[in-house]
XYZ file of C-alpha atoms in Angstrom:
552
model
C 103.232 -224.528 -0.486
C 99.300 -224.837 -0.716
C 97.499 -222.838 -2.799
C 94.584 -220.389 -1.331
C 91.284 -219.571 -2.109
C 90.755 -215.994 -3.058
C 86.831 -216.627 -2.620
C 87.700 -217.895 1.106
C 90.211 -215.058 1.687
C 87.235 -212.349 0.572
C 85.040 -213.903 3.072
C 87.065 -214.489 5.839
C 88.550 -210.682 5.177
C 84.988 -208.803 5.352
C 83.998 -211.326 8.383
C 87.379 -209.633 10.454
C 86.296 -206.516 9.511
C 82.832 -206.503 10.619
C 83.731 -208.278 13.917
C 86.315 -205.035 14.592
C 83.777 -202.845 13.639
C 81.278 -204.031 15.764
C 83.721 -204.614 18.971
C 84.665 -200.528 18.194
C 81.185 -199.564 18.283
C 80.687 -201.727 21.451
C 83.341 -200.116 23.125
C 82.565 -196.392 22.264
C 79.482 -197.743 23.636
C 80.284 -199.090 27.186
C 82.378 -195.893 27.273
C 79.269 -193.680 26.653
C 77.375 -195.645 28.957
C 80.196 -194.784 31.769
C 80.388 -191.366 31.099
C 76.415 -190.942 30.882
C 74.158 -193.677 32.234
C 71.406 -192.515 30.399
C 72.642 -193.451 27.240
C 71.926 -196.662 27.863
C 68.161 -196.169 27.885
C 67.932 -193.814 25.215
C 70.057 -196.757 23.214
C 67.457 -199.294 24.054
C 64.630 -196.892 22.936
C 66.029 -195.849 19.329
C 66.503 -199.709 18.617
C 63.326 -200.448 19.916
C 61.802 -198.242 17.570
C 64.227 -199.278 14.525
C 64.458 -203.374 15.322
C 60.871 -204.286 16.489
C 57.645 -204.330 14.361
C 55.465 -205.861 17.364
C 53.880 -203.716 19.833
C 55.640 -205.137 23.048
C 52.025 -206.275 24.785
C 51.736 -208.424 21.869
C 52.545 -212.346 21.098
C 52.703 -213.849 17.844
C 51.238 -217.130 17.397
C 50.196 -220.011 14.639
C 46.500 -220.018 14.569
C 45.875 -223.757 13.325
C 42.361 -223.046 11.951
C 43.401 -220.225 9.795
C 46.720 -221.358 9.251
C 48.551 -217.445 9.305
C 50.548 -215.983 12.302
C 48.668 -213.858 14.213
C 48.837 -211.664 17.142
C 47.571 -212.348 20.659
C 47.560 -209.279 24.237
C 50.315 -210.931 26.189
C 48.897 -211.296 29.861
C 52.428 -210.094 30.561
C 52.976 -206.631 28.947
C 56.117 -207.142 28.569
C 56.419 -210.826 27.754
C 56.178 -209.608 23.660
C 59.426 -207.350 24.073
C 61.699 -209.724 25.894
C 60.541 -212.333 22.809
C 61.039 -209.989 20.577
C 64.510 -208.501 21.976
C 65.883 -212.405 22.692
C 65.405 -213.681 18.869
C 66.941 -210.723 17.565
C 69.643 -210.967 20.172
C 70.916 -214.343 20.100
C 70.483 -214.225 15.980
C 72.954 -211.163 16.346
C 75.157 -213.760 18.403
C 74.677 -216.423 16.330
C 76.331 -214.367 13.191
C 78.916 -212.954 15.335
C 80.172 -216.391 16.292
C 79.643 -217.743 12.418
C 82.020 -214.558 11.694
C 84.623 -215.701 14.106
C 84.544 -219.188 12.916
C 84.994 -218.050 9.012
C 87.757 -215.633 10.611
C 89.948 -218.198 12.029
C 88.840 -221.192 9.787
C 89.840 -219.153 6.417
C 93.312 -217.598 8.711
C 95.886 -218.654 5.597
C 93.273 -217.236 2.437
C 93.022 -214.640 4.450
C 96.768 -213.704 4.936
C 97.268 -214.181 1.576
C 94.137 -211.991 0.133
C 95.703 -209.497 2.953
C 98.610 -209.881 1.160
C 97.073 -208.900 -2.208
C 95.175 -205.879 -0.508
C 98.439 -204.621 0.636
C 100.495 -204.776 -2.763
C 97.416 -202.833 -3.977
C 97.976 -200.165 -1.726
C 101.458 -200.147 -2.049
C 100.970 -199.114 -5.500
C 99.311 -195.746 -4.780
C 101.115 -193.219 -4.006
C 101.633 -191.076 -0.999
C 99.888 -187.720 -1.963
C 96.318 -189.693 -2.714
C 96.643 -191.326 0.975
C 97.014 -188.653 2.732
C 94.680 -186.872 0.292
C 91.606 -189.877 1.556
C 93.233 -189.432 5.252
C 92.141 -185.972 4.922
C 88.797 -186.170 3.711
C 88.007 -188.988 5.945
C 88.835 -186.538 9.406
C 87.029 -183.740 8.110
C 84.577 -186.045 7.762
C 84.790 -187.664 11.073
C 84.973 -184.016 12.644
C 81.460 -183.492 10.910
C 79.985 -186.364 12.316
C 81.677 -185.578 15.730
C 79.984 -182.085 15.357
C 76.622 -182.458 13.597
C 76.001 -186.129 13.852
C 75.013 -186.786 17.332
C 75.286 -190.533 18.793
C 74.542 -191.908 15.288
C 77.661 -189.708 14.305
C 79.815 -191.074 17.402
C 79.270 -194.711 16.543
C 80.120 -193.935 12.634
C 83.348 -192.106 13.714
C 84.175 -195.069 15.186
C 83.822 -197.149 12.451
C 85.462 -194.627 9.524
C 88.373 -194.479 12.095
C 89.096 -198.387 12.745
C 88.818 -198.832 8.734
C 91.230 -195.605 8.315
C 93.365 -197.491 10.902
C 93.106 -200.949 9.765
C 94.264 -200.018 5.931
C 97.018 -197.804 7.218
C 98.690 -200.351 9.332
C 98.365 -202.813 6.937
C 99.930 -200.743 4.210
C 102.724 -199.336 6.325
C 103.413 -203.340 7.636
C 103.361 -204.765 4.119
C 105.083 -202.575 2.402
C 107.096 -200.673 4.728
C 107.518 -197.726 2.282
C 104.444 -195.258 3.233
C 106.441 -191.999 2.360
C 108.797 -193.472 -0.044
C 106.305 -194.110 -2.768
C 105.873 -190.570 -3.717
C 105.351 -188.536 -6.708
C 108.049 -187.008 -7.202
C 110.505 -190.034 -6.231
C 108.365 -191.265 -8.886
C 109.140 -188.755 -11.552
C 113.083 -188.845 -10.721
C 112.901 -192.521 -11.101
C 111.359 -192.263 -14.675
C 113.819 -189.290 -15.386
C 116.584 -191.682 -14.538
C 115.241 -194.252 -16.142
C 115.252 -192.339 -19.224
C 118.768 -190.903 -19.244
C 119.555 -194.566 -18.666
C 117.427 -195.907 -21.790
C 119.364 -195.981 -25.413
C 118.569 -193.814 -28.289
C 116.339 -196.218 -29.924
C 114.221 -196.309 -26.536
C 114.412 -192.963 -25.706
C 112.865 -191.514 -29.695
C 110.076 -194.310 -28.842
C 109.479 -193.176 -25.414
C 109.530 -189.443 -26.670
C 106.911 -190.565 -29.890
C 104.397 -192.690 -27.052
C 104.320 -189.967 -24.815
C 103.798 -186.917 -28.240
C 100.776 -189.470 -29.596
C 99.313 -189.533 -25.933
C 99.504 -185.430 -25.345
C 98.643 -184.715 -28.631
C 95.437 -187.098 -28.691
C 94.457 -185.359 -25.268
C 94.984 -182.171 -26.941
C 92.809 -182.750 -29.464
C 90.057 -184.348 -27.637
C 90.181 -181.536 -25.163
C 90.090 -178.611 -28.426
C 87.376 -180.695 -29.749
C 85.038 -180.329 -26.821
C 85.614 -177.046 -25.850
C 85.491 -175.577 -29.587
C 81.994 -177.904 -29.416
C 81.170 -176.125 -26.435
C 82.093 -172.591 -27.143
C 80.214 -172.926 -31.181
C 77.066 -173.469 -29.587
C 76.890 -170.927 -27.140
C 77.790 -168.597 -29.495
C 75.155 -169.641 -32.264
C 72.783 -169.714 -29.693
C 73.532 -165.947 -28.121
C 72.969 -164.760 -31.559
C 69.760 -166.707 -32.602
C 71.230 -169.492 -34.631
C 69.742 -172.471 -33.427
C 68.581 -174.006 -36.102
C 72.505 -173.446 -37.274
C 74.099 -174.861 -34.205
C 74.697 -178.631 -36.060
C 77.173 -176.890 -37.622
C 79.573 -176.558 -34.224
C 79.572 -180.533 -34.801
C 82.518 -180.132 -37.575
C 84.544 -178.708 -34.581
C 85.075 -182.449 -32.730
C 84.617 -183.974 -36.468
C 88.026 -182.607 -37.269
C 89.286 -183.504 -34.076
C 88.267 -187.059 -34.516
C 90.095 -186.846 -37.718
C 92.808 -185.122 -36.564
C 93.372 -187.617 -34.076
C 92.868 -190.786 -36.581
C 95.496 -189.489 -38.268
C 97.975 -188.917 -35.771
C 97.292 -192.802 -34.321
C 97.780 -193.546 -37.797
C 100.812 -191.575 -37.848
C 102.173 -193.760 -34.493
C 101.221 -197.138 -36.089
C 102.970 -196.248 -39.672
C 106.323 -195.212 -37.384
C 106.254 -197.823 -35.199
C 105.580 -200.919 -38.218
C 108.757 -199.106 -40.528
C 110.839 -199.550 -36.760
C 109.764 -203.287 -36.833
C 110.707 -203.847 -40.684
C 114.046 -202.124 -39.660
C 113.981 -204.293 -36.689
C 113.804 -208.040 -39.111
C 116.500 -206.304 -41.118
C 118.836 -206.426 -37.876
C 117.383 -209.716 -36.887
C 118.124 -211.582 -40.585
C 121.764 -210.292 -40.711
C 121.964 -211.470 -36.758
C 120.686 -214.808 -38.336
C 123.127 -214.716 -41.160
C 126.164 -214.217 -38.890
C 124.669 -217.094 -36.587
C 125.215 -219.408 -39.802
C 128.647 -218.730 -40.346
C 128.150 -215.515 -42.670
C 130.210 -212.888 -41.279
C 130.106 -210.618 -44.877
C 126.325 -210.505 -43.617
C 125.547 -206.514 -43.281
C 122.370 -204.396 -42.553
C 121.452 -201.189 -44.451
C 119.273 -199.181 -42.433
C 118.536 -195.587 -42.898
C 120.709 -192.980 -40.840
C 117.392 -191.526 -39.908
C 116.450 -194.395 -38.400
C 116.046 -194.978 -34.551
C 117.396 -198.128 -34.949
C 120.452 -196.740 -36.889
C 122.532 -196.771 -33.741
C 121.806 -200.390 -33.390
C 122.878 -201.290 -36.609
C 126.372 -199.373 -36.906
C 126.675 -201.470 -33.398
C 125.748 -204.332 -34.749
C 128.175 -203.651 -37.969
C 131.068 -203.460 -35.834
C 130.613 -206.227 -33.820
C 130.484 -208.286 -36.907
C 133.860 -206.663 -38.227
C 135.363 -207.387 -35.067
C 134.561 -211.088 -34.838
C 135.241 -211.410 -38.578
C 138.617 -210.045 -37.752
C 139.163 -212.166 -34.422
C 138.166 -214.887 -36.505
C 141.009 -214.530 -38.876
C 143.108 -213.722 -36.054
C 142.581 -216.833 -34.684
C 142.568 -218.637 -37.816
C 146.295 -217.210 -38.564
C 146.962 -218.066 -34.915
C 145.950 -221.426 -35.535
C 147.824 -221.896 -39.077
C 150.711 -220.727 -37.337
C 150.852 -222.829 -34.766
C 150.210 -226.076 -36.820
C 152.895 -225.033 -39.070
C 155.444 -224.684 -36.204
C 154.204 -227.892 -34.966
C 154.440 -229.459 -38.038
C 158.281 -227.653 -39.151
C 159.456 -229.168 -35.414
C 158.244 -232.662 -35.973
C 159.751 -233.097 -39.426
C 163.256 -231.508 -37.685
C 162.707 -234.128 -35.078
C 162.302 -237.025 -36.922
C 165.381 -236.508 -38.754
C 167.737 -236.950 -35.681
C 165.425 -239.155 -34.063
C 165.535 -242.039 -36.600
C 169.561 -241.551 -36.066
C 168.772 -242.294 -32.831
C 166.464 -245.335 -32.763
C 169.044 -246.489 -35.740
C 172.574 -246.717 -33.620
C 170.050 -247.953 -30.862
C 169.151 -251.024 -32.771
C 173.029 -251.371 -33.861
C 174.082 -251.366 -30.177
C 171.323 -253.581 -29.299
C 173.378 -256.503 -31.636
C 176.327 -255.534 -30.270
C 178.104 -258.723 -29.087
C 179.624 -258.826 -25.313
C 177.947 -256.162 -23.604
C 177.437 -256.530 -20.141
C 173.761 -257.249 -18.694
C 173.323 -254.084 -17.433
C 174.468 -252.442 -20.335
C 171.795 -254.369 -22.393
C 168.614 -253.370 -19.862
C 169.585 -249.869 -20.625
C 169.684 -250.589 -24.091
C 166.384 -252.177 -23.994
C 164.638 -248.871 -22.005
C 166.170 -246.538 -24.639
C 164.974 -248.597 -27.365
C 161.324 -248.430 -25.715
C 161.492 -244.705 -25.011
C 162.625 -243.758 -28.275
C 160.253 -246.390 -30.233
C 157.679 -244.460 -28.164
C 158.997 -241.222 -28.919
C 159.204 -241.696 -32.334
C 155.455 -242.805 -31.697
C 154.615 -239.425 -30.407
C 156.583 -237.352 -33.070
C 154.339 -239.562 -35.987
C 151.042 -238.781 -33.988
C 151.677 -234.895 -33.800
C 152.995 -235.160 -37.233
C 149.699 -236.831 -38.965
C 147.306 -234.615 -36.771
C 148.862 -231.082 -37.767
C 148.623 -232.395 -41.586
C 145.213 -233.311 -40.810
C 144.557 -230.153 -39.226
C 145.936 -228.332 -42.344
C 144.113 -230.230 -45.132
C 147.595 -231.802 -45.468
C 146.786 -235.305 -45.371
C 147.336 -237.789 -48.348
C 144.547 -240.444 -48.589
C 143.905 -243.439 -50.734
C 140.584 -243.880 -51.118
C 139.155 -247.147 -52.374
C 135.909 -249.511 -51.708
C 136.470 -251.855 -48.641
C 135.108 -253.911 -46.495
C 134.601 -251.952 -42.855
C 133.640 -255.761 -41.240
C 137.021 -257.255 -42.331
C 139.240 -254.215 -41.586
C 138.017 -254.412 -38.037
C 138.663 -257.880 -38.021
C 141.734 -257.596 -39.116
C 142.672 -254.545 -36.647
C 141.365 -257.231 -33.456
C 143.810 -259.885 -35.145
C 146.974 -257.699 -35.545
C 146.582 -256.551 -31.750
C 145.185 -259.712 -30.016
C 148.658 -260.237 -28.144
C 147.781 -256.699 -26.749
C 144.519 -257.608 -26.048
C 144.936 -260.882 -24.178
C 147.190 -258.956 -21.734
C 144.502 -256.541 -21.215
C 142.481 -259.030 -19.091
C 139.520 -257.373 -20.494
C 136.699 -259.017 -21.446
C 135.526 -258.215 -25.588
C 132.556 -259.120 -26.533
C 132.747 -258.107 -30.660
C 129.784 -258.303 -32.713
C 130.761 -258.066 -36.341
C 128.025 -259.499 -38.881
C 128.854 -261.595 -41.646
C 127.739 -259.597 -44.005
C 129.824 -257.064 -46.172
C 129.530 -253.873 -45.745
C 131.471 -251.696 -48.408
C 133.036 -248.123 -47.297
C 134.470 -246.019 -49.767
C 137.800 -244.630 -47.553
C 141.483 -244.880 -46.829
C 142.191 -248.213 -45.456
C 145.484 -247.025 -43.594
C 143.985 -244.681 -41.746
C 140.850 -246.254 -40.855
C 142.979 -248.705 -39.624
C 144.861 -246.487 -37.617
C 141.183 -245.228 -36.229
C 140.315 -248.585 -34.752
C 144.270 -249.352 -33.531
C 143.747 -245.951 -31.592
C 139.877 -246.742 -30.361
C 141.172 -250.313 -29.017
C 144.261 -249.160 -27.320
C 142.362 -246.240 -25.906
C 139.766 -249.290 -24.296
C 143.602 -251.279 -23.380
C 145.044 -248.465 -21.179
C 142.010 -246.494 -19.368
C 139.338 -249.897 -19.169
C 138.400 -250.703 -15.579
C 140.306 -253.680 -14.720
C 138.497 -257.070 -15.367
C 135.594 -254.878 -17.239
C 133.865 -255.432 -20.381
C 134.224 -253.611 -23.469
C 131.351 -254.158 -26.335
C 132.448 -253.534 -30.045
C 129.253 -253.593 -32.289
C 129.114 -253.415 -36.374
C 125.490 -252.286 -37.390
C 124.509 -250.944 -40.557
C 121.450 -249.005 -41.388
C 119.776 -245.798 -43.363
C 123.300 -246.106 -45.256
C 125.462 -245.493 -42.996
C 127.858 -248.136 -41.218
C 128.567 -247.456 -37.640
C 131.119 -248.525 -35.428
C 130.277 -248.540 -31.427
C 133.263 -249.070 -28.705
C 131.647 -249.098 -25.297
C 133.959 -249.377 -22.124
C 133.731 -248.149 -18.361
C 136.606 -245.639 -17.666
C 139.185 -246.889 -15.149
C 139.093 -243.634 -13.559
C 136.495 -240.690 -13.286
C 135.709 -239.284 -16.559
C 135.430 -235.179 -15.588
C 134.863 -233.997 -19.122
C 132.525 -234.436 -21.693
C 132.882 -236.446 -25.195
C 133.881 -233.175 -27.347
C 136.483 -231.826 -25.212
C 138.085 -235.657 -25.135
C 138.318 -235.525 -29.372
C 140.632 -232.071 -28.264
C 144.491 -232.647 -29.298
C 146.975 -233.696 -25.856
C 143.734 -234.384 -23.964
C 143.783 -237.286 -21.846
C 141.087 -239.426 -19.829
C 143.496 -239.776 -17.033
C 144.141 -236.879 -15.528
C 146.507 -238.021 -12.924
C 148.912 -239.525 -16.531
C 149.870 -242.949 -15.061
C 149.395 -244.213 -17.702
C 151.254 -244.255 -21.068
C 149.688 -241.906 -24.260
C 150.121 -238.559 -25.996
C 146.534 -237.593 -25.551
C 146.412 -237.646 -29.771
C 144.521 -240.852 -29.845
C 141.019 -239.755 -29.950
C 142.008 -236.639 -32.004
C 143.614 -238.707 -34.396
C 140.550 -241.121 -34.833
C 138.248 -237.893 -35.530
C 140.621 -236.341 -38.179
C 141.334 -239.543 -39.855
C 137.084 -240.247 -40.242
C 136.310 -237.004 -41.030
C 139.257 -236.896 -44.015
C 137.298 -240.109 -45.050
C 134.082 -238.608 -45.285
C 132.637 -239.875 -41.980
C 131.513 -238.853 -38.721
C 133.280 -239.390 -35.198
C 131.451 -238.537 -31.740
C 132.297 -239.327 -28.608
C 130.014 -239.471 -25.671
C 130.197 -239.644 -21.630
C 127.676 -241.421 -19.088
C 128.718 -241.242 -15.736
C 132.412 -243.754 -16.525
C 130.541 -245.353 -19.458
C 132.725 -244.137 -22.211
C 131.135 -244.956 -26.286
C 133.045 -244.080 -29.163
C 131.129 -243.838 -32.529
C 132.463 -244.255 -35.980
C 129.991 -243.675 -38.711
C 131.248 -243.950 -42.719
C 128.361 -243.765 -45.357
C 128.557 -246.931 -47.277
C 129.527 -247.616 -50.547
C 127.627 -248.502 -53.711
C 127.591 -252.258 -54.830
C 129.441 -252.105 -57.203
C 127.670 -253.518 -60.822
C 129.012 -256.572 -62.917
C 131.643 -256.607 -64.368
């Protein structure tokens, strides 16, 4: 949408206005003129004597040898009044017509400064309106009465403006009537019932400065006002400085009470950063965080609020905490009691599995249970490890390696995995070591996870980039691979436990892998992120490195 010009919009606004003042008066003309011919001459005589300056038998002229304007008899009498009428004529046309231009050239900053004009008066209420409407028809009837033709053609005029501004209040705002005084009050009343305690006692303490200011103002002048007089009916002139102590101590008087307002209203803003510093404490994690405001403060409400609400999320918190525990626990209590059996299982599996002289099929259904429950087993260990990393559980054996040749090492160990992938790795490891205090197991079992994560969800025929950098002292670990399917969640809800990237599960997993990867960094002291563009899916392992160690 263009912008207007509020400059424009004035002009073109006054140049409508004087164009339907002028076409009123016109028309209240012509309509005088019908009703009573002579009008029309008396008309031409009262703006004969207002307009011209030149007698009408006379001509101006240039008089080259004097070089002024000078006056000459007209041999036509009337030749100096048709001049005379016929410049100021067509220069009355001539700014008519500019007015119409400006009117229709400026039509859009004129809307819009109409626009304005009308918000204006939709702001003032009812009882002044009618109040103006009133004054202007008594005035009108005056004019009507007292004012003779002059009075007629100013009627006229009051009348179209009266008009004008009513219907473009009424058609802007469409509320004449509704935007009363009382509605007004109710509104504030309701407004006030509706406010809290705090904004109620500060409502109540604006509107006591305000009255009592007034008040004192208001004593101040009239005690001024009534000393005087009274020194002065009984002779005291020379005493009547003295009535100047009366607004003095009003002035006082009300210094102190805005004094009074500001004092109140700066302890309600230190009371206010008390609330605000515990809010910040609970923000960073400190939930024993309390206020201790005065009960006789307006913000006291506030704060017992604000007290509960942090008892209550301190006690959801350990509700959920316990919830949590619980749950790992349970988790934890079911996958040892699974294991148990389960290794029974895979045992006699692997004993019928050497069995001589069964029959083919016999064996292929050997085979599947011996995948399912190698898998199974698979699932039990991941559920197992991520509940005892969940609890603080874990065992780790920390020692210095090197994070280059334990990825290396991880790409070895799976490359008959990875050359059925048909992916296409492009692995950028740098020669040089880089030392990581951590548990090699499980960093192992980080990258296993990370590369059989890119194995099962990589687009088919896609490339996946594995980068070693090191830098600021921290060694960091990038997988980057496009996501066989649509990835519909972002990189912190994938790290969630039994969350998968394939939604539709065709394909095999527990949805622990990526959980799993995060615990096992984070027990090491490292960081694990995970982040989505589009189906560009980057997993970043960051460890802080080591010390070289000294010689020996």
């Amino acid at each position: 949408m263009k912008s207007t010009n509020t400059f424009k919009g004035l002009l073109s606004w006054l140049c409508l206005l004087t164009v339907l003042c002028s076409a009123c008066v016109a028309a209240v003309f012509a309509v005088m003129v019908l009703v009573n011919p002579g009008i029309l001459e008396y008309a031409t005589t009262s703006v004969q004597d207002f307009a011209s300056t030149v007698p009408p038998s006379l001509r101006e002229y240039y008089n080259e040898s004097s070089g002024n304007w000078e006056y000459m008899e007209a041999p036509n009498p009337g030749e100096g009044l048709v001049y005379e009428y016929g410049l100021k004529i067509g220069s009355a046309v001539a700014i008519l017509l500019t007015q119409v231009v400006l009117i229709f050239s400026f039509r859009r900053d004129r809307r819009a400064f109409e626009d304005m004009v009308g918000r204006g008066l939709g702001r003032i209420w009812m009882e002044p309106k009618l109040a103006v409407l009133w004054v202007l028809g008594w005035l009108c009837f005056s004019l009507l009465m007292w004012g003779g033709t002059k009075g007629i053609f100013l009627t006229a005029v009051v009348g179209v403006m009266a008009i004008y501004f009513l219907c473009l209040d009424i058609g802007r705002n469409h509320r004449f009537f509704g935007h009363n005084i009382i509605h007004s009050i109710l509104v504030r009343v309701n407004g006030y019932h509706s406010m809290t305690t705090f904004q109620q006692r500060a409502v109540r303490r604006v509107y006591a400065t305000i009255a009592i200011v007034m008040v004192l103002v208001v004593l101040g002048l009239v005690g001024y006002g009534i000393a005087v007089n009274v020194l002065y009916d009984h002779g005291l002139h020379q005493q009547s400085k003295l009535a100047l102590t009366i607004p003095l101590t009003a002035g006082v008087a009300v210094i102190g009470t805005v004094w009074w307002y500001i004092l109140a209203l700066k302890r309600d803003l230190q009371e206010w950063n008390l609330l605000m510093d515990q809010i910040t404490e609970m923000y960073g994690g400190d939930l024993n965080a309390v206020n201790h405001v005065s009960p006789a403060s307006n913000l006291y409400d506030c704060a017992m609020q604000l007290n509960m609400i942090r008892t209550g999320v301190q006690k959801a918190v350990e509700e959920g905490t316990k919830a949590d525990r619980t749950k790992i626990e349970l988790i934890t209590n079911v996958s040892h009691d699974i294991k148990t059996p389960l290794t029974s299982v895979i045992s006699y599996v692997e004993l019928l599995k050497k069995e001589p002289g069964l029959p083919d099929a016999a064996r292929d259904y050997v085979n599947i249970l011996s995948q399912k429950t190698q898998r199974l087993s698979g699932i039990v260990q991941d559920v197992f490890e991520v509940s005892k990393a969940a609890t603080g559980n874990i065992s780790l054996n920390l020692e210095d390696l090197d994070i280059g040749r334990l990825l290396q090492q991880t790409f070895a160990e799976m490359d008959e995995a990875i050359q059925r992938s048909q992916l296409q790795w492009r692995v950028d490891i740098p020669d040089a070591s880089m030392i990581v205090h951590a548990d090699g197991q499980r960093l192992y079992r980080v990258f296993q996870n990370l590369v059989r994560n890119c194995i099962q969800y990589s687009l088919e025929g896609s490339r996946v980039y594995v980068t070693l950098s090191g830098q600021s002292g921290v060694a960091q670990v990038s997988i980057r691979n496009v996501s066989r399917s649509e990835i519909t969640m972002n990189g912190e809800d994938l790290t969630a436990r039994f969350v998968r990237g394939d939604q539709n599960r065709t394909t095999e997993g527990s949805g622990l892998g990526l959980s799993i990867a995060k615990s096992f960094t984070e027990a090491c002291g490292g960081h694990f992120f995970v982040r989505t563009d589009g189906d560009l899916f980057t997993a970043t392992v960051q460890l802080p490195l080591a010390e070289a160690p000294g010689p020996g």
